[in-house]
Amino acid sequence: MAVSGFIRGFNFLHRTKPRSRVYPSFYLQNRAFLDSNILSNNDSVLPVLIVGAGPVGLVLSILLTKFGVKCAVLEKNKGFSKHPQAHFINNRTMEVFRKLDGLAEEIQRSQPPIDSWRKFIYCTSLTGAILGSVDHMHPQDFEKVVSPISVAHYSQYKLTRLLVKLLEENLGFHVCTSGGHEGLDHEPFRGREILMGHDCVSIDTTDQCVTATVSFSKEGKSMTRKIHSKILVGADGAGSTVRKLVGIDLKGEKDLQKLVSVHFLSKDLGQYLLNERPGMLFFIFNTEAIGVLVAHDLKQGEFVLQVPFYPPQQNLEDFRPEICKKLIFNLVGRELSDIDVIDIKPWVMHAEVAEKYLCANNRIILAGDAAHRFPPAGGFGMNTGIQDAHNLAWKIAILLKGVAPSSILATYETERKPIAIFNTALSVQNFRAAMAIPATLGLNPTVANSVHQVINKAVGSILPSGMQKAILDGIFSIGRSQLSEFILNENNPLGSSRLAKLRDIFEEGKSLQLQFPAEDLGFRYIEGALVPDSKDAVPAPEVPTGRRRDYVPCADPGSRLPHMNVRVLSNSANEEIISTLDLVSGDKVEFLLMIAPVEESYNLARAAFKVSEEYKVSMKVCVLWAADTVTGVHPESKATLAPWKNYLDVIEVKRSSDSLSWWRTCQMTEKGALLVRPDEHIAWRTKSSIVGDPYSEMKMVLSTILGIEST
Ligand SMILES: Cc1cc2nc3c(=O)[nH]c(=O)nc-3n(C[C@H](O)[C@H](O)[C@H](O)COP(=O)(O)OP(=O)(O)OC[C@H]3O[C@@H](n4cnc5c(N)ncnc54)[C@H](O)[C@@H]3O)c2cc1C
């Protein structure tokens, strides 16, 4: 696998050593973490405080609450962001959402129809010539072979709304908007709250807890209060206050590009595009203007225009609503009578990852954009952040329940940071692929950036700003003249060669892609809360290509459990068909052992039950029967697994008679077994029957995963 290979090159370890030494030290270490009576008087200690009610903070609060961990969220703004921003939800994130009380289904119902967003369109104006168009949905994307669900296109602010609704209606959360927490500073904190207008301004830590000082205004007065928690998660976005307060640096490339986002509505434009050229992204190049239009919802006529921004020669005054409207008309190729500019926001594109994800003895943790900020090309930002939350939630839960030592949290950084580093490189590749189109048209954006830097450095101190702006405008307008009809036509040798090159880029899949199945579903943890199974040579590291590559199912430890449909064998007439991913509980922290119905594996399953009972961790066993199991006989593991009851018999549902069986899909035989973590990643596998004592093997496996030394 590409991703695994890349990461493996960094930090492959064959058999991870237990992260904490011996049982007694684990209990001592955890006592400080778990003891809630460490503060005097009325002060209470919240298990988890999340700073930031963006998608990552909200998803984390949902997952923690489902796992029985009390938490609260702070949000510095008085309302939730209404800027559409992210819109592409990748396959893995949709799989996570499938387990959040119908969230994925609600997104699928509410998102625009796929045919209205499956293409990227390149044109001289929205009503002018089409330079190329790329369809990003392949037939296999609809077949549900590699995943039970597909990608989605849904604006970030609408997703935020659904996440808040789920927290309020299903999980008993309360959104406090009334200018300051209803409770006074000295009152115990109840949890299950989202405190709006609460800005985390400082953080103190002791051996026992984290204290966040929070400022808010109440009845016009500025106030502060202190909130104590065992763990504080900074999910406070790209400019993270938490990250700055604890002094964690970012590593990578800063300021790749400055842009302005113009959020606007026009039903006329939406209707026109829906009828004439439906798409998600429109890359528009003409002599008057250049921009990328993101169609968030064509039916509702909701768009965001992204335009390059060159401060200090340009400032936000150059993007007043009236000027933005003119710019939009230039890009559309005609005026729109119903245009409504809602919001104009500058933003900066970076490619950086935090040097550390944890500090203060693992009590302060970064997640989402606070830990990594990528170019939005490829839509990995929010998706990677949500997957951070998915990796983190069960580890926090298992720690706070006293099952694992605090070193389990260190595996969050060990696992997620390499993924962020890889996705940063991938997003930069994607950004470069996007730039290949203007470069082919004679508009090299890196040249524009260099010219801008030269103006800033060389003439910035000599010439008045008005003149600098005129020079910059002049240079850009000369650049845009490359797009004139006079040059860009088949009869002009230069134009015809550029158009031919464009066609090659589109046909060869070298332009910006929307889907990256190999990276989306195929990312793999090499080291962390898992037991690597191989001492084979490490494959050479691979670098991201920026091209679409297929996902190949893989059951190596650290990979996401492959998907296959299975039928649950029960005594009811309607035996349910589910995905193998559904075998893992979404509502509690539970490990899953998958075996075939062979004697040695049943022995292993009994050992797994016994060890999990000793370690006070929940374990479910799935006995997977082959599709060709004798018909008429209802296979059952009851007698074999008694007295344990937390097991399930399922039978493969093959797509066709020549489809691979489950164990072949996993490149294993039915003698093997897989242990799957609560986040659906494989923690351990054996390709053949265990030689020796299954109880000792399972004890080694669980203690390694949890980071405790077996006695
Ligand atoms: C133009 C654009 C398009 C994008 N498209 C995609 C896409 O299609 N797919 C994708 O996956 N990603 C995309 N992204 C990236 C995505 O928007 C971010 O990755 C995502 O918002 C990160 O979520 P988050 O919860 O980590 O941070 P945020 O969404 O930034 O939320 C952080 C929250 O913390 C709050 N906060 C900050 N400081 C404090 C404080 N001191 N106290 C309390 N609260 C605080 C903020 O107000 C904010 O509400 C895009 C980004 C841009 C700019």
CSV table of C-alpha atoms in Angstrom, one decimal, residues 375-621:
chain,number,residue,atom,x,y,z
A,375,PRO,CA,-4.0,23.3,1.4
A,376,PRO,CA,-7.7,22.5,0.8
A,377,ALA,CA,-6.9,20.7,-2.5
A,378,GLY,CA,-8.2,17.1,-2.2
A,379,GLY,CA,-10.4,18.0,0.8
A,380,PHE,CA,-8.2,16.4,3.5
A,381,GLY,CA,-8.4,19.1,6.2
A,382,MET,CA,-11.6,18.5,8.0
A,383,ASN,CA,-11.6,14.8,7.1
A,384,THR,CA,-8.2,14.2,8.7
A,385,GLY,CA,-9.4,16.2,11.7
A,386,ILE,CA,-12.5,14.1,12.1
A,387,GLN,CA,-10.4,10.9,11.8
A,388,ASP,CA,-8.1,12.3,14.5
A,389,ALA,CA,-11.2,12.6,16.8
A,390,HIS,CA,-12.1,9.0,15.9
A,391,ASN,CA,-8.7,7.7,16.8
A,392,LEU,CA,-8.6,9.7,20.1
A,393,ALA,CA,-12.1,9.2,21.5
A,394,TRP,CA,-11.8,5.5,22.4
A,395,LYS,CA,-8.3,6.0,23.9
A,396,ILE,CA,-9.5,8.8,26.2
A,397,ALA,CA,-12.5,6.6,27.2
A,398,ILE,CA,-10.4,3.5,27.9
A,399,LEU,CA,-7.9,5.7,30.0
A,400,LEU,CA,-10.6,7.4,32.0
A,401,LYS,CA,-12.3,4.1,32.7
A,402,GLY,CA,-9.0,2.9,34.3
A,403,VAL,CA,-8.5,0.2,31.7
A,404,ALA,CA,-5.3,1.5,30.1
A,405,PRO,CA,-2.5,3.8,31.4
A,406,SER,CA,-2.1,7.4,30.1
A,407,SER,CA,0.5,6.2,27.7
A,408,ILE,CA,-2.4,5.0,25.5
A,409,LEU,CA,-2.8,8.7,24.6
A,410,ALA,CA,0.8,8.8,23.3
A,411,THR,CA,-0.2,6.4,20.6
A,412,TYR,CA,-2.6,9.0,19.3
A,413,GLU,CA,0.4,11.1,18.2
A,414,THR,CA,2.4,8.1,17.1
A,415,GLU,CA,-0.4,7.0,14.8
A,416,ARG,CA,-2.0,10.3,13.6
A,417,LYS,CA,1.0,12.6,13.1
A,418,PRO,CA,2.5,10.5,10.3
A,419,ILE,CA,-0.9,10.5,8.6
A,420,ALA,CA,-1.0,14.3,8.9
A,421,ILE,CA,2.5,14.6,7.4
A,422,PHE,CA,1.5,12.3,4.6
A,423,ASN,CA,-1.8,14.2,3.9
A,424,THR,CA,0.1,17.5,4.0
A,425,ALA,CA,2.4,16.2,1.2
A,426,LEU,CA,-0.6,14.8,-0.7
A,427,SER,CA,-2.5,18.1,-0.4
A,428,VAL,CA,0.6,20.0,-1.7
A,429,GLN,CA,0.8,17.6,-4.6
A,430,ASN,CA,-2.9,18.2,-5.3
A,431,PHE,CA,-2.4,21.9,-5.1
A,432,ARG,CA,0.4,21.7,-7.6
A,433,ALA,CA,-1.8,19.5,-9.9
A,434,ALA,CA,-4.4,22.3,-9.8
A,435,MET,CA,-1.7,24.8,-10.7
A,436,ALA,CA,-0.8,22.8,-13.8
A,437,ILE,CA,-3.8,24.2,-15.7
A,438,PRO,CA,-3.1,27.9,-15.3
A,439,ALA,CA,0.6,27.2,-15.9
A,440,THR,CA,-0.3,25.5,-19.2
A,441,LEU,CA,-2.4,28.5,-20.2
A,442,GLY,CA,0.7,30.7,-19.7
A,443,LEU,CA,-0.3,31.9,-16.3
A,444,ASN,CA,2.2,30.4,-13.9
A,445,PRO,CA,0.9,31.2,-10.4
A,446,THR,CA,4.4,30.6,-8.9
A,447,VAL,CA,5.6,33.4,-11.2
A,448,ALA,CA,2.8,35.7,-9.9
A,449,ASN,CA,3.9,34.9,-6.4
A,450,SER,CA,7.5,35.6,-7.2
A,451,VAL,CA,6.6,38.9,-8.9
A,452,HIS,CA,4.7,39.8,-5.8
A,453,GLN,CA,7.6,38.9,-3.5
A,454,VAL,CA,10.0,41.0,-5.7
A,455,ILE,CA,7.6,44.0,-5.4
A,456,ASN,CA,7.4,43.5,-1.7
A,457,LYS,CA,11.1,43.2,-1.2
A,458,ALA,CA,12.7,45.3,-3.9
A,459,VAL,CA,10.4,48.3,-4.4
A,460,GLY,CA,8.2,48.0,-1.3
A,461,SER,CA,10.2,50.5,0.7
A,462,ILE,CA,10.7,53.0,-2.2
A,463,LEU,CA,7.4,53.3,-4.1
A,464,PRO,CA,4.1,54.5,-2.6
A,465,SER,CA,1.6,51.8,-2.1
A,466,GLY,CA,-0.7,53.1,-4.9
A,467,MET,CA,2.1,52.8,-7.4
A,468,GLN,CA,3.0,49.3,-6.2
A,469,LYS,CA,-0.6,48.3,-6.7
A,470,ALA,CA,-0.6,49.8,-10.2
A,471,ILE,CA,2.6,47.8,-11.1
A,472,LEU,CA,1.1,44.6,-9.7
A,473,ASP,CA,-2.2,45.1,-11.5
A,474,GLY,CA,-0.3,45.9,-14.7
A,475,ILE,CA,1.8,42.7,-14.5
A,476,PHE,CA,-1.3,40.5,-13.7
A,477,SER,CA,-3.3,42.1,-16.6
A,478,ILE,CA,-0.4,41.3,-19.0
A,479,GLY,CA,-0.4,37.8,-17.6
A,480,ARG,CA,-4.2,37.4,-18.2
A,481,SER,CA,-3.8,38.7,-21.7
A,482,GLN,CA,-2.5,35.1,-22.5
A,483,LEU,CA,-6.1,34.1,-22.1
A,484,SER,CA,-7.4,36.3,-24.9
A,485,GLU,CA,-9.4,34.7,-27.6
A,486,PHE,CA,-6.7,35.9,-30.0
A,487,ILE,CA,-4.1,33.7,-28.4
A,488,LEU,CA,-6.2,30.9,-27.0
A,489,ASN,CA,-7.7,29.4,-30.2
A,490,GLU,CA,-6.9,26.4,-32.4
A,491,ASN,CA,-5.7,28.6,-35.3
A,492,ASN,CA,-3.0,30.2,-33.2
A,493,PRO,CA,0.0,27.9,-33.0
A,494,LEU,CA,0.7,28.8,-29.4
A,495,GLY,CA,-3.0,28.6,-28.4
A,496,SER,CA,-3.5,25.3,-30.2
A,497,SER,CA,-0.4,23.8,-28.5
A,498,ARG,CA,-1.6,25.0,-25.1
A,499,LEU,CA,-5.1,23.5,-25.7
A,500,ALA,CA,-3.6,20.2,-26.8
A,501,LYS,CA,-1.5,20.1,-23.6
A,502,LEU,CA,-4.6,20.8,-21.5
A,503,ARG,CA,-6.4,17.9,-23.1
A,504,ASP,CA,-3.5,15.6,-22.3
A,505,ILE,CA,-3.5,16.8,-18.6
A,506,PHE,CA,-7.2,16.0,-18.3
A,507,GLU,CA,-7.1,12.7,-20.1
A,508,GLU,CA,-4.1,11.4,-18.1
A,509,GLY,CA,-5.7,12.3,-14.8
A,510,LYS,CA,-3.0,14.9,-14.0
A,511,SER,CA,-5.3,17.7,-13.1
A,512,LEU,CA,-6.7,18.2,-9.6
A,513,GLN,CA,-8.5,15.0,-8.5
A,514,LEU,CA,-11.5,14.9,-6.1
A,515,GLN,CA,-11.1,11.3,-4.9
A,516,PHE,CA,-8.1,9.5,-3.4
A,517,PRO,CA,-9.4,6.0,-2.5
A,518,ALA,CA,-5.9,4.6,-1.7
A,519,GLU,CA,-5.3,7.3,0.8
A,520,ASP,CA,-8.8,7.8,2.0
A,521,LEU,CA,-9.5,4.2,3.0
A,522,GLY,CA,-6.0,2.8,2.8
A,523,PHE,CA,-4.1,4.8,5.4
A,524,ARG,CA,-2.5,2.6,7.9
A,525,TYR,CA,-0.9,3.0,11.3
A,526,ILE,CA,2.5,1.4,11.5
A,527,GLU,CA,3.2,1.8,15.2
A,528,GLY,CA,1.0,2.6,18.2
A,529,ALA,CA,-1.8,0.7,19.9
A,530,LEU,CA,-1.2,-2.4,17.8
A,531,VAL,CA,1.0,-5.4,17.4
A,532,PRO,CA,2.9,-5.4,14.0
A,533,ASP,CA,3.0,-8.9,12.7
A,534,SER,CA,5.9,-9.1,10.3
A,535,LYS,CA,9.6,-9.0,10.4
A,536,ASP,CA,9.7,-8.8,6.6
A,537,ALA,CA,11.8,-6.1,4.9
A,538,VAL,CA,10.3,-2.7,5.0
A,539,PRO,CA,9.1,-1.6,1.5
A,540,ALA,CA,10.7,1.5,0.1
A,541,PRO,CA,8.9,4.7,1.1
A,542,GLU,CA,6.4,5.9,-1.5
A,543,VAL,CA,5.6,9.5,-2.0
A,544,PRO,CA,2.1,10.8,-2.8
A,545,THR,CA,1.5,11.2,-6.5
A,546,GLY,CA,-1.5,13.5,-6.5
A,547,ARG,CA,-3.2,11.0,-8.9
A,548,ARG,CA,-6.3,8.9,-8.1
A,549,ARG,CA,-5.3,5.4,-7.1
A,550,ASP,CA,-7.6,2.6,-6.1
A,551,TYR,CA,-7.9,1.3,-2.6
A,552,VAL,CA,-6.7,-2.3,-2.2
A,553,PRO,CA,-8.2,-4.1,0.9
A,554,CYS,CA,-5.5,-4.9,3.4
A,555,ALA,CA,-5.6,-6.6,6.8
A,556,ASP,CA,-2.1,-5.7,8.0
A,557,PRO,CA,-2.1,-4.5,11.6
A,558,GLY,CA,-2.9,-0.7,11.6
A,559,SER,CA,-5.1,-0.9,8.5
A,560,ARG,CA,-8.8,-0.2,8.5
A,561,LEU,CA,-10.8,-3.4,8.6
A,562,PRO,CA,-11.8,-4.2,5.0
A,563,HIS,CA,-15.5,-4.0,4.2
A,564,MET,CA,-17.6,-7.0,3.1
A,565,ASN,CA,-21.3,-7.6,3.4
A,566,VAL,CA,-22.2,-10.4,5.9
A,567,ARG,CA,-25.5,-11.9,6.9
A,568,VAL,CA,-26.1,-12.1,10.7
A,569,LEU,CA,-27.1,-15.7,11.5
A,570,SER,CA,-30.0,-15.6,13.9
A,571,ASN,CA,-33.2,-17.5,14.5
A,572,SER,CA,-35.3,-14.7,13.1
A,573,ALA,CA,-36.8,-15.0,9.6
A,574,ASN,CA,-35.2,-11.7,8.5
A,575,GLU,CA,-31.5,-12.1,8.9
A,576,GLU,CA,-29.9,-8.7,8.6
A,577,ILE,CA,-27.1,-7.9,6.0
A,578,ILE,CA,-24.5,-5.7,7.5
A,579,SER,CA,-21.0,-4.6,6.7
A,580,THR,CA,-18.0,-6.1,8.5
A,581,LEU,CA,-17.4,-2.6,9.8
A,582,ASP,CA,-20.7,-2.8,11.6
A,583,LEU,CA,-19.4,-5.7,13.6
A,584,VAL,CA,-17.5,-3.1,15.7
A,585,SER,CA,-19.7,-1.3,18.1
A,586,GLY,CA,-20.2,2.5,17.7
A,587,ASP,CA,-21.6,2.9,21.1
A,588,LYS,CA,-19.1,1.4,23.4
A,589,VAL,CA,-15.4,0.8,23.6
A,590,GLU,CA,-15.2,-2.8,22.5
A,591,PHE,CA,-12.6,-5.0,20.7
A,592,LEU,CA,-13.7,-7.5,18.1
A,593,LEU,CA,-12.0,-10.8,17.4
A,594,MET,CA,-12.9,-12.2,14.0
A,595,ILE,CA,-12.3,-15.9,13.5
A,596,ALA,CA,-13.4,-18.7,11.2
A,597,PRO,CA,-15.3,-21.7,12.7
A,598,VAL,CA,-12.2,-23.9,13.2
A,599,GLU,CA,-11.2,-25.5,16.5
A,600,GLU,CA,-8.0,-23.6,17.1
A,601,SER,CA,-9.7,-20.3,16.5
A,602,TYR,CA,-12.5,-21.2,19.0
A,603,ASN,CA,-9.7,-21.9,21.5
A,604,LEU,CA,-8.2,-18.5,20.8
A,605,ALA,CA,-11.7,-16.8,21.2
A,606,ARG,CA,-12.2,-18.4,24.6
A,607,ALA,CA,-8.7,-17.2,25.6
A,608,ALA,CA,-9.6,-13.7,24.3
A,609,PHE,CA,-12.7,-13.6,26.4
A,610,LYS,CA,-10.8,-14.7,29.5
A,611,VAL,CA,-8.0,-12.1,29.1
A,612,SER,CA,-10.5,-9.3,28.3
A,613,GLU,CA,-12.4,-10.1,31.5
A,614,GLU,CA,-9.1,-9.9,33.5
A,615,TYR,CA,-8.3,-6.6,31.8
A,616,LYS,CA,-11.8,-5.3,32.2
A,617,VAL,CA,-12.1,-4.5,28.5
A,618,SER,CA,-15.1,-5.5,26.4
A,619,MET,CA,-14.5,-8.2,23.8
A,620,LYS,CA,-16.9,-9.4,21.1
A,621,VAL,CA,-16.2,-12.5,18.9
